[in-house]
mmCIF file of C-alpha atoms in Angstrom:
data_model
loop_
_atom_site.group_PDB
_atom_site.id
_atom_site.type_symbol
_atom_site.label_atom_id
_atom_site.label_comp_id
_atom_site.label_asym_id
_atom_site.label_seq_id
_atom_site.Cartn_x
_atom_site.Cartn_y
_atom_site.Cartn_z
ATOM 1 C CA UNK A 1 -6.622 -0.419 -13.249
ATOM 2 C CA UNK A 2 -7.732 -0.690 -9.655
ATOM 3 C CA UNK A 3 -6.950 2.000 -7.078
ATOM 4 C CA UNK A 4 -6.720 0.965 -3.416
ATOM 5 C CA UNK A 5 -6.569 3.435 -0.542
ATOM 6 C CA UNK A 6 -5.588 2.329 2.954
ATOM 7 C CA UNK A 7 -6.096 4.068 6.317
ATOM 8 C CA UNK A 8 -4.608 4.815 8.720
ATOM 9 C CA UNK A 9 -0.954 4.919 7.691
ATOM 10 C CA UNK A 10 0.133 4.321 11.297
ATOM 11 C CA UNK A 11 -1.725 2.781 14.216
ATOM 12 C CA UNK A 12 -0.595 2.442 17.813
ATOM 13 C CA UNK A 13 -2.643 0.280 20.165
ATOM 14 C CA UNK A 14 -2.306 -0.974 23.714
ATOM 15 C CA UNK A 15 -1.662 -4.681 24.039
ATOM 16 C CA UNK A 16 -4.961 -6.478 24.360
ATOM 17 C CA UNK A 17 -6.938 -3.825 22.484
ATOM 18 C CA UNK A 18 -8.309 -4.215 18.965
ATOM 19 C CA UNK A 19 -6.855 -2.790 15.757
ATOM 20 C CA UNK A 20 -8.832 -1.962 12.633
ATOM 21 C CA UNK A 21 -7.423 -1.095 9.218
ATOM 22 C CA UNK A 22 -9.685 0.047 6.406
ATOM 23 C CA UNK A 23 -9.242 -0.066 2.645
ATOM 24 C CA UNK A 24 -11.366 1.230 -0.176
ATOM 25 C CA UNK A 25 -11.212 0.221 -3.819
ATOM 26 C CA UNK A 26 -12.443 1.920 -6.939
ATOM 27 C CA UNK A 27 -13.613 -0.816 -9.315
ATOM 28 C CA UNK A 28 -16.718 -2.833 -8.461
ATOM 29 C CA UNK A 29 -15.361 -5.659 -10.650
ATOM 30 C CA UNK A 30 -12.728 -6.493 -8.026
ATOM 31 C CA UNK A 31 -13.444 -9.866 -6.497
ATOM 32 C CA UNK A 32 -10.435 -10.919 -4.423
ATOM 33 C CA UNK A 33 -9.056 -9.072 -1.389
ATOM 34 C CA UNK A 34 -5.975 -10.393 0.432
ATOM 35 C CA UNK A 35 -4.145 -8.936 3.421
ATOM 36 C CA UNK A 36 -0.394 -9.215 3.891
ATOM 37 C CA UNK A 37 1.686 -8.778 7.031
ATOM 38 C CA UNK A 38 5.295 -7.661 6.740
ATOM 39 C CA UNK A 39 7.458 -7.814 9.828
ATOM 40 C CA UNK A 40 10.576 -5.673 9.927
ATOM 41 C CA UNK A 41 13.139 -6.965 7.458
ATOM 42 C CA UNK A 42 10.945 -9.854 6.376
ATOM 43 C CA UNK A 43 8.874 -10.729 3.337
ATOM 44 C CA UNK A 44 5.156 -9.856 3.103
ATOM 45 C CA UNK A 45 3.085 -12.883 4.071
ATOM 46 C CA UNK A 46 -0.541 -13.577 3.313
ATOM 47 C CA UNK A 47 -2.523 -13.673 6.558
ATOM 48 C CA UNK A 48 -6.110 -13.749 5.359
ATOM 49 C CA UNK A 49 -8.101 -13.175 2.188
ATOM 50 C CA UNK A 50 -11.715 -12.821 1.187
ATOM 51 C CA UNK A 51 -13.575 -13.227 -2.059
ATOM 52 C CA UNK A 52 -16.512 -11.147 -3.157
ATOM 53 C CA UNK A 53 -19.074 -13.869 -2.577
ATOM 54 C CA UNK A 54 -18.663 -13.642 1.216
ATOM 55 C CA UNK A 55 -19.013 -10.736 3.625
ATOM 56 C CA UNK A 56 -16.806 -11.829 6.488
ATOM 57 C CA UNK A 57 -14.060 -14.307 7.202
ATOM 58 C CA UNK A 58 -12.386 -15.062 10.505
ATOM 59 C CA UNK A 59 -9.198 -16.869 11.488
ATOM 60 C CA UNK A 60 -8.515 -16.896 15.219
ATOM 61 C CA UNK A 61 -7.786 -13.279 16.238
ATOM 62 C CA UNK A 62 -7.979 -11.798 12.766
ATOM 63 C CA UNK A 63 -11.041 -11.153 10.636
ATOM 64 C CA UNK A 64 -11.779 -9.413 7.390
ATOM 65 C CA UNK A 65 -15.077 -7.832 6.409
ATOM 66 C CA UNK A 66 -16.159 -6.812 2.930
ATOM 67 C CA UNK A 67 -18.831 -4.316 1.952
ATOM 68 C CA UNK A 68 -19.250 -4.598 -1.804
ATOM 69 C CA UNK A 69 -21.847 -1.854 -2.009
ATOM 70 C CA UNK A 70 -19.572 0.668 -0.366
ATOM 71 C CA UNK A 71 -16.458 -0.858 -1.953
ATOM 72 C CA UNK A 72 -14.502 -1.162 1.233
ATOM 73 C CA UNK A 73 -12.963 -3.943 3.268
ATOM 74 C CA UNK A 74 -11.382 -3.983 6.699
ATOM 75 C CA UNK A 75 -8.942 -6.018 8.749
ATOM 76 C CA UNK A 76 -9.753 -6.529 12.411
ATOM 77 C CA UNK A 77 -7.197 -7.795 14.907
ATOM 78 C CA UNK A 78 -8.535 -8.574 18.363
ATOM 79 C CA UNK A 79 -6.588 -9.034 21.612
ATOM 80 C CA UNK A 80 -3.476 -7.569 20.034
ATOM 81 C CA UNK A 81 -0.089 -8.914 21.057
ATOM 82 C CA UNK A 82 3.434 -7.503 20.570
ATOM 83 C CA UNK A 83 4.036 -9.948 17.723
ATOM 84 C CA UNK A 84 1.215 -8.261 15.787
ATOM 85 C CA UNK A 85 3.499 -5.237 15.352
ATOM 86 C CA UNK A 86 4.216 -5.049 11.610
ATOM 87 C CA UNK A 87 3.243 -3.307 8.389
ATOM 88 C CA UNK A 88 -0.052 -4.535 6.965
ATOM 89 C CA UNK A 89 -0.937 -4.211 3.275
ATOM 90 C CA UNK A 90 -4.367 -4.658 1.778
ATOM 91 C CA UNK A 91 -4.822 -5.502 -1.900
ATOM 92 C CA UNK A 92 -7.526 -5.983 -4.493
ATOM 93 C CA UNK A 93 -7.722 -7.937 -7.734
ATOM 94 C CA UNK A 94 -10.007 -7.155 -10.641
ATOM 95 C CA UNK A 95 -11.932 -10.173 -11.944
ATOM 96 C CA UNK A 96 -10.334 -9.863 -15.399
ATOM 97 C CA UNK A 97 -6.884 -8.871 -14.179
ATOM 98 C CA UNK A 98 -3.746 -10.643 -13.067
ATOM 99 C CA UNK A 99 -2.038 -8.084 -10.877
ATOM 100 C CA UNK A 100 -2.889 -7.193 -7.288
ATOM 101 C CA UNK A 101 -3.276 -3.495 -6.528
ATOM 102 C CA UNK A 102 -1.789 -2.803 -3.094
ATOM 103 C CA UNK A 103 -2.632 -0.184 -0.535
ATOM 104 C CA UNK A 104 0.189 1.971 0.818
ATOM 105 C CA UNK A 105 0.432 0.011 4.065
ATOM 106 C CA UNK A 106 -0.350 0.550 7.741
ATOM 107 C CA UNK A 107 2.364 0.400 10.380
ATOM 108 C CA UNK A 108 0.861 -1.173 13.475
ATOM 109 C CA UNK A 109 2.657 -0.833 16.804
ATOM 110 C CA UNK A 110 1.372 -2.778 19.796
ATOM 111 C CA UNK A 111 2.449 -1.162 23.075
ATOM 112 C CA UNK A 112 3.165 -3.543 25.938
ATOM 113 C CA UNK B 1 10.624 -25.805 -4.341
ATOM 114 C CA UNK B 2 8.638 -25.208 -1.191
ATOM 115 C CA UNK B 3 8.856 -21.442 -1.399
ATOM 116 C CA UNK B 4 9.999 -18.583 -3.579
ATOM 117 C CA UNK B 5 13.764 -18.329 -3.458
ATOM 118 C CA UNK B 6 15.671 -15.156 -4.272
ATOM 119 C CA UNK B 7 19.383 -14.621 -4.611
ATOM 120 C CA UNK B 8 21.508 -12.950 -3.569
ATOM 121 C CA UNK B 9 19.891 -11.878 -0.304
ATOM 122 C CA UNK B 10 22.131 -8.825 -0.174
ATOM 123 C CA UNK B 11 24.071 -7.069 -2.890
ATOM 124 C CA UNK B 12 26.331 -4.056 -2.579
ATOM 125 C CA UNK B 13 27.486 -2.644 -5.870
ATOM 126 C CA UNK B 14 29.292 0.417 -7.110
ATOM 127 C CA UNK B 15 27.414 3.064 -9.009
ATOM 128 C CA UNK B 16 27.545 2.352 -12.734
ATOM 129 C CA UNK B 17 27.902 -1.426 -12.413
ATOM 130 C CA UNK B 18 25.324 -3.927 -13.675
ATOM 131 C CA UNK B 19 23.546 -6.321 -11.310
ATOM 132 C CA UNK B 20 21.463 -9.450 -11.787
ATOM 133 C CA UNK B 21 18.855 -10.559 -9.302
ATOM 134 C CA UNK B 22 17.427 -14.054 -9.439
ATOM 135 C CA UNK B 23 14.052 -15.504 -8.518
ATOM 136 C CA UNK B 24 13.205 -19.212 -8.288
ATOM 137 C CA UNK B 25 9.420 -19.593 -8.148
ATOM 138 C CA UNK B 26 7.269 -22.211 -6.506
ATOM 139 C CA UNK B 27 7.059 -25.187 -8.833
ATOM 140 C CA UNK B 28 3.989 -24.926 -11.049
ATOM 141 C CA UNK B 29 3.340 -21.222 -10.407
ATOM 142 C CA UNK B 30 2.969 -19.730 -13.853
ATOM 143 C CA UNK B 31 2.580 -16.093 -12.784
ATOM 144 C CA UNK B 32 5.664 -14.244 -11.531
ATOM 145 C CA UNK B 33 5.943 -10.638 -10.403
ATOM 146 C CA UNK B 34 8.787 -8.308 -9.487
ATOM 147 C CA UNK B 35 8.227 -5.515 -6.984
ATOM 148 C CA UNK B 36 10.511 -2.898 -5.504
ATOM 149 C CA UNK B 37 10.279 -1.629 -1.931
ATOM 150 C CA UNK B 38 12.260 1.387 -0.860
ATOM 151 C CA UNK B 39 12.972 1.846 2.836
ATOM 152 C CA UNK B 40 9.740 2.317 4.758
ATOM 153 C CA UNK B 41 7.697 2.481 1.583
ATOM 154 C CA UNK B 42 5.036 0.397 -0.123
ATOM 155 C CA UNK B 43 5.218 -2.158 -2.909
ATOM 156 C CA UNK B 44 6.071 -0.741 -6.330
ATOM 157 C CA UNK B 45 5.128 -3.036 -9.219
ATOM 158 C CA UNK B 46 7.837 -3.559 -11.818
ATOM 159 C CA UNK B 47 6.933 -6.393 -14.189
ATOM 160 C CA UNK B 48 4.637 -9.411 -14.564
ATOM 161 C CA UNK B 49 5.361 -12.715 -16.302
ATOM 162 C CA UNK B 50 2.874 -15.335 -17.405
ATOM 163 C CA UNK B 51 4.982 -18.299 -18.375
ATOM 164 C CA UNK B 52 7.943 -16.913 -20.295
ATOM 165 C CA UNK B 53 6.207 -13.857 -21.672
ATOM 166 C CA UNK B 54 5.926 -10.459 -19.993
ATOM 167 C CA UNK B 55 2.572 -8.918 -20.912
ATOM 168 C CA UNK B 56 3.021 -6.085 -18.429
ATOM 169 C CA UNK B 57 6.326 -4.234 -18.122
ATOM 170 C CA UNK B 58 4.665 -0.960 -17.220
ATOM 171 C CA UNK B 59 6.395 -0.608 -13.862
ATOM 172 C CA UNK B 60 9.990 -0.760 -15.054
ATOM 173 C CA UNK B 61 11.408 2.668 -14.079
ATOM 174 C CA UNK B 62 13.746 3.097 -17.050
ATOM 175 C CA UNK B 63 15.394 1.254 -19.902
ATOM 176 C CA UNK B 64 18.214 0.342 -17.511
ATOM 177 C CA UNK B 65 15.844 -2.248 -16.062
ATOM 178 C CA UNK B 66 15.046 -5.496 -17.862
ATOM 179 C CA UNK B 67 13.858 -8.950 -16.905
ATOM 180 C CA UNK B 68 13.507 -12.343 -18.443
ATOM 181 C CA UNK B 69 12.093 -15.695 -17.535
ATOM 182 C CA UNK B 70 13.161 -18.990 -19.010
ATOM 183 C CA UNK B 71 11.420 -22.363 -19.061
ATOM 184 C CA UNK B 72 8.465 -20.845 -17.265
ATOM 185 C CA UNK B 73 10.558 -20.990 -14.128
ATOM 186 C CA UNK B 74 13.568 -18.922 -13.051
ATOM 187 C CA UNK B 75 13.450 -15.175 -13.623
ATOM 188 C CA UNK B 76 16.298 -12.696 -13.680
ATOM 189 C CA UNK B 77 15.949 -8.955 -13.135
ATOM 190 C CA UNK B 78 18.873 -6.986 -14.551
ATOM 191 C CA UNK B 79 19.717 -3.417 -13.676
ATOM 192 C CA UNK B 80 22.335 -1.802 -15.880
ATOM 193 C CA UNK B 81 24.500 1.149 -14.895
ATOM 194 C CA UNK B 82 23.112 1.185 -11.381
ATOM 195 C CA UNK B 83 22.329 4.490 -9.696
ATOM 196 C CA UNK B 84 21.990 5.300 -6.008
ATOM 197 C CA UNK B 85 18.226 5.693 -6.384
ATOM 198 C CA UNK B 86 18.082 2.013 -7.382
ATOM 199 C CA UNK B 87 18.900 1.077 -3.786
ATOM 200 C CA UNK B 88 15.907 -0.843 -2.433
ATOM 201 C CA UNK B 89 14.647 -4.313 -1.639
ATOM 202 C CA UNK B 90 13.598 -6.174 -4.774
ATOM 203 C CA UNK B 91 10.849 -8.679 -4.094
ATOM 204 C CA UNK B 92 9.720 -11.493 -6.329
ATOM 205 C CA UNK B 93 6.268 -13.051 -5.937
ATOM 206 C CA UNK B 94 4.618 -15.960 -7.661
ATOM 207 C CA UNK B 95 1.027 -17.035 -7.939
ATOM 208 C CA UNK B 96 -0.877 -20.166 -8.821
ATOM 209 C CA UNK B 97 -4.553 -20.633 -9.522
ATOM 210 C CA UNK B 98 -5.858 -19.221 -6.237
ATOM 211 C CA UNK B 99 -4.594 -15.670 -6.985
ATOM 212 C CA UNK B 100 -2.688 -15.229 -3.742
ATOM 213 C CA UNK B 101 0.923 -14.132 -4.009
ATOM 214 C CA UNK B 102 3.776 -15.896 -2.258
ATOM 215 C CA UNK B 103 6.706 -13.531 -1.831
ATOM 216 C CA UNK B 104 10.371 -14.357 -1.726
ATOM 217 C CA UNK B 105 12.618 -12.919 0.977
ATOM 218 C CA UNK B 106 13.905 -10.292 -1.398
ATOM 219 C CA UNK B 107 17.271 -8.970 -2.478
ATOM 220 C CA UNK B 108 18.499 -5.897 -0.624
ATOM 221 C CA UNK B 109 20.405 -3.844 -3.185
ATOM 222 C CA UNK B 110 22.712 -1.075 -2.047
ATOM 223 C CA UNK B 111 24.387 1.127 -4.645
ATOM 224 C CA UNK B 112 27.398 3.005 -3.276
#
């Protein structure tokens, strides 16, 4: 199966600064890469995803980039706000698989 | 329904008792997954359903854990003879054709 590594495990940023979370995957056959945000005590929610036929996708203050050659993808949050504080999980799906492989999560804290 | 519904939201049980956790998927979502999340930890895969069948049960921690799905809809996760290490949040997720998971709010299980 797929193996996804996520870094860093914790990230503290000043409000207004940018946050970047990086994930690497092991199988070049993976073709779908979603990101989930989990606020304290809440369910994980899909915030953005990217498929292997594109290199970058943006939605307001969040963006995801994919480097298929290097087998890594990153989440970028610009102009961070206190409500961005949460745990973020990356995931990858093999083209012939059914089950997302999740990273271990990154706890993001935005300091006011 | 509009979202994935899980019940109960909280369950406190005595060690050794059996518990049943329920998941109502989004209508039409044929794929259903159970995950476990211990406090401050990542997402641990338990079992995957496609329709009523479970082609992947590889994540079930022991034979005390079982799950079923009927009518391609509601799923029940049963834990027999609960132990304190079973205490966690149990999350259900469902998926349609676009691969992305929609998570339920989870059941917080506490074994005392």
